[in-house]
Amino acid sequence: MESLISLWASSGLAQMQFDQLIMMIVGLGLLFLAISKGFEPLLLVPIGFGTILANVPGAGFDAAPVYDAMGHMQSPGGLLYYIYHGGIETGLFPLMIFMGVGAMTDFGPLLANPKTLLLGAAAQVGIFTTVLGAVALSHFGILDFSIREAASIGIIGGADGPTAIFVTSKLAPDLLGAIAVAAYSYMAMVPIIQPPIMRALTTPAERQITMQQLRPVTKAERIVFPLALLVLVAMLLPDAAPLLGMFCFGNLMRECGVVNRLSDTAQNALINIVTIFLGLGVGSKMSAEKFLNPETMGILALGAVAFCIGTASGVLMAKLMNLFAKHKVNPLIGAAGVSAVPMAARVANKVGLESNPQNFLLMHAMGPNVAGVIGSAVAAGVMINLVGGM
Amino acid sequence: MESLISLWASSGLAQMQFDQLIMMIVGLGLLFLAISKGFEPLLLVPIGFGTILANVPGAGFDAAPVYDAMGHMQSPGGLLYYIYHGGIETGLFPLMIFMGVGAMTDFGPLLANPKTLLLGAAAQVGIFTTVLGAVALSHFGILDFSIREAASIGIIGGADGPTAIFVTSKLAPDLLGAIAVAAYSYMAMVPIIQPPIMRALTTPAERQITMQQLRPVTKAERIVFPLALLVLVAMLLPDAAPLLGMFCFGNLMRECGVVNRLSDTAQNALINIVTIFLGLGVGSKMSAEKFLNPETMGILALGAVAFCIGTASGVLMAKLMNLFAKHKVNPLIGAAGVSAVPMAARVANKVGLESNPQNFLLMHAMGPNVAGVIGSAVAAGVMINLVGGM
Amino acid sequence: MESLISLWASSGLAQMQFDQLIMMIVGLGLLFLAISKGFEPLLLVPIGFGTILANVPGAGFDAAPVYDAMGHMQSPGGLLYYIYHGGIETGLFPLMIFMGVGAMTDFGPLLANPKTLLLGAAAQVGIFTTVLGAVALSHFGILDFSIREAASIGIIGGADGPTAIFVTSKLAPDLLGAIAVAAYSYMAMVPIIQPPIMRALTTPAERQITMQQLRPVTKAERIVFPLALLVLVAMLLPDAAPLLGMFCFGNLMRECGVVNRLSDTAQNALINIVTIFLGLGVGSKMSAEKFLNPETMGILALGAVAFCIGTASGVLMAKLMNLFAKHKVNPLIGAAGVSAVPMAARVANKVGLESNPQNFLLMHAMGPNVAGVIGSAVAAGVMINLVGGM
Amino acid sequence: MESTLVSQGLDLLLYGMGTVFAFLTLLVGVTSLMSVIVNKLVIDEPEIAVSATAAGSVQSTVEPRIVKVIQAAIDQHRGKK
Amino acid sequence: MESTLVSQGLDLLLYGMGTVFAFLTLLVGVTSLMSVIVNKLVIDEPEIAVSATAAGSVQSTVEPRIVKVIQAAIDQHRGKK
Amino acid sequence: MESTLVSQGLDLLLYGMGTVFAFLTLLVGVTSLMSVIVNKLVIDEPEIAVSATAAGSVQSTVEPRIVKVIQAAIDQHRGKK
Ligand code: NA
Ligand code: NA
Ligand code: NA
């Protein structure tokens, strides 16, 4: 009889709180978006599943291990506990992802047309105006964000998942779930969010601008570029060195041509393994207490604003550059500066084709697209440095 | 001269204890079974090798690291120490294996004929009657098992290696070596153990029963099933959630069709890496003190009994179902309910072909086969919950 | 304004010390050697990059994590900190590399002609005479090496990177950077270092010796050999058991034919992942303080001497064996006894072809080549045992 | 104490098998219901779906570069003739 | 305190965007300069280099054994005709 | 102290090389003996075994799905003619 009571007392139904039920439905919702709508499934499937697991009442997925006074383990911790504290709190997983992304990145279009870096810079305006928006909401007492939280929210506008996770795990770990979900969701919604803004800010004539063909890039340039970037970061922005250092390392492995087996593993087995665990670990922060509150609504709203401002800034910057430059750039590629590689570049290409079916902008948009990754990693470094000291 | 003495004193021969020698022979024996007899080589090769390594006198493979008062490492620990404490004591490795197994599992046959789940339930009788056998041996003073140990022994009858390792590492870590070896050995011996029992309990007519062709299963069903199972587990049996949660996660990655690169890694690089280390880590518990004792003989004997009872229960359950059901099931597929995927299903197919060379039971037996995995994970959850509180 | 000062104060330029700048140039130099000259790129690319990262001022790549009194993390550690302390200080990474190397090693040529093991033994003379050289330099007050440091320097002569890293991380971790760089650099320079010595010590007639074709080796021999080696090591040299144990484990997985998926992963995804991190971790020990000193010059000089003596010893041993043996060996293959697999074997083949364009020595040289791996692992075991007790 | 052990074993048998049977029986119902609901909601031709899954998984797990190499090898082969 | 928060946000906007623009503008210059220098130092035909890179990466990332199997398959195919 | 260092180095040379030579010489004997015994116990045609190993390792390390794709590619190619 006692056993029956014990079984019932330990059943999910007896322990289930309403909050947990809602969060499990949130997890199912993320899975639906990922599987049925194709929203960044590589991350949102693990995050959604992790959300459900973390909210199973009594299963202890994020329980800490218990040790006795002698240091022997009394009860082991939960899977998500180990993943979160081993890989996310330490920053290891986002950095490994960045290495893999570096190994997948082709800097060729950027090297052929370096001034597109400015488009990647402009699109980061979205990050910082969003920070301002968050502190304004706090100022007017609508929501309550500290400067650390505001900075983490802003980074959603960087449109770069691992960067957002890296910054948030350092500055505002409690918001990790909401911010990661917002970042990946909006990255997936780039094809919906960006085109209206791009069309509104450009004339049909501008959208038809044909860009000159990109020059071929030598192997030597490709090898030296990640090293030059690394040295520049080391000299000027050490706080951005973890993210950009690993990014450059991955890219050097890709381009140097002598460690293809390492580059191949960094792009496949390793990044896949880390992606699975990163997603589950982020999911472990999706508790009702941290997610089901007005702040999350604020984060989602501010994130959308960040994407819109970033897109607009990129487009406007391209128009500004055209005032001075000899070779005009099609302002549509400015929108790709938000990163969201390669989705944003594809969107630029698609909107361009609407105006001129012969005008393929994809390769031109890849320049600002990867520049956006560099830009948001720089922004992340500045924020970690400045906000850490505030 | 001192050096010579030091060399000799540190040589294996000088330090070798008789026990260690025997255990090294046990390790070689496991390797022989694995390599020459094909006994579950993926696990028994690493376990056998780990057994030898753990018993090399003076090599310190399972030595703990030593730190000074400042927390600096004085001497590093042994490889097997890190593997065991990092991956097995924490439960991480069995859970990752379960994720990979989930990604390899096709629930199609089960979805086409859900009532075969009952066969997977029936075969778990072997687990619990074996627990009873173990406590009976204790009761009569023949051997000395606690209830925690008895529960771990019973789980051998689940015919599922990672489940057995997961439960034992929580309830009775000292028995880990013996129980893992028994579990994998008997799983390998399924083609020898099961057929006589299957023939004894069925008539030739029953063995010739032809089952109706399985209906095709839609992609949507395949995607929703792991989620439905997860929610059910979360509601009712949170203690089974770690094992079944990771199992469902792997299966969802497989079936959802949008994260194939993650599913591919979970089924290959990741599960292979974890399998190597899981095996070595289990081997590290194969010390003479823990393995060379009458209890191990008892464990091996009880494990065999568990398999036999499980097989018989599955077959009898199928016969019971035929008393009520419209569409008869061939009772041979009941034996596949012990799990031991896919060996037990192949055995059912083979015994069926003996009676009717046109009657292919393989796909029909895959249903109870994967049901057996769910069944033993449920049983594991119940045991961890009930025994943990006893 | 404060923010501007904070930004400047945190910039690399403001914090950069001259030492760090030099070390970053050293890192770039290693990358140049690796990429442009093809010097063991699989290790030197990560080591070179790790050197740069570790010397980025203020980036904290090798910062330790900070915990508060409650055990909560205050600030996470740097990536290189976790890699070094998790994988190198513990010895785990070199051991996993050894497992992968074992899985890549073909003992066939050695089994066909076991007496080439003696060539692998002779080439280890380079290790121990170099130890003597290092203590002599200390004795005469030219440089300052302890016996632990001298032993680590000697192991460079083993021409085996993971062995050198394993020994040095145990005996003299401060020298890890210099010793790993020397070991891999000289391994890359084998085609430059060895041929003059080989030509000087052999007559044209000796270099033309044609060896009898290797007998075919059975699968059973290939399976039993790693086990026989393991048992012998366990009995006689437990200190060599970690390295040789994992080596034999990898080789058994390769040869046993029943765990090809594990062997495949050990040779690919797993060794690649570990190689990336091993290289970065070694790079983290490349600080100016530990690398830019006269001892490093001494280590580089002694390392070169070790390679030369090892090469000479191998060749001379082959000539000695020819005094007694019925079947003459071509003394060029003795040089392959230093290991540096498979470079040294290729060098022996190439020098042999110069004298007799029909005389292919490659397969014959593979015997002493892999024997050299065993030889230096044995030497490593002896050193760890003897020096640890000195 | 000894008898407690036996009673604990019996408890485990009763509650354990009870739970296993109850849970899996419930799962039979839930699964059947799920299949009915899902197949009503989603219009999805089963045969095609199954074969698409099989084909899809082959295509997706083989990396594009391998397919590319094969194509190149075959093109080269064709060109050589 | 509240106004401090806003001023912190403004600081972040100014110094942040300043740094991002300064750094990426500098990078435009450094990259352009790097390309000029590198392409002067290294004699390297760009088109060939690019195609070589592409071909090289395909060849190198496909493991030799796979190439071998393909070759074998094609040989076998040719033999069968 | 200094002389101790040199004597330690000499000790290491003597005992180290002694052990290396002793161990590897012993291994020569053990290996030869092992080969004789193993080849007597196991009836195994060496040439076939070797080639089988080689072929086996190629076949087994190339995953079946790749082989399948190659087969499909070749079939398709054949079909196209
Ligand atoms: Na960005
Ligand atoms: Na089972
Ligand atoms: Na060597």
Tab-separated table of C-alpha atoms in Angstrom, chain D residues 72-81, chain E residues 71 74-75 78 81, chain F residues 77:
chain	number	residue	atom	x	y	z
D	72	ALA	CA	32.032	13.392	-61.270
D	73	ALA	CA	33.341	9.834	-61.393
D	74	ILE	CA	30.481	8.763	-63.607
D	75	ASP	CA	30.815	11.801	-65.848
D	76	GLN	CA	34.500	11.127	-66.203
D	77	HIS	CA	33.789	7.521	-66.963
D	78	ARG	CA	31.245	8.487	-69.575
D	79	GLY	CA	33.674	11.007	-71.048
D	80	LYS	CA	36.410	8.418	-71.324
D	81	LYS	CA	34.400	6.171	-73.533
E	71	GLN	CA	36.638	3.492	-58.895
E	74	ILE	CA	33.050	1.892	-62.162
E	75	ASP	CA	35.686	-0.634	-63.131
E	78	ARG	CA	32.896	-1.269	-67.269
E	81	LYS	CA	29.592	-4.546	-70.299
F	77	HIS	CA	23.993	5.739	-65.591
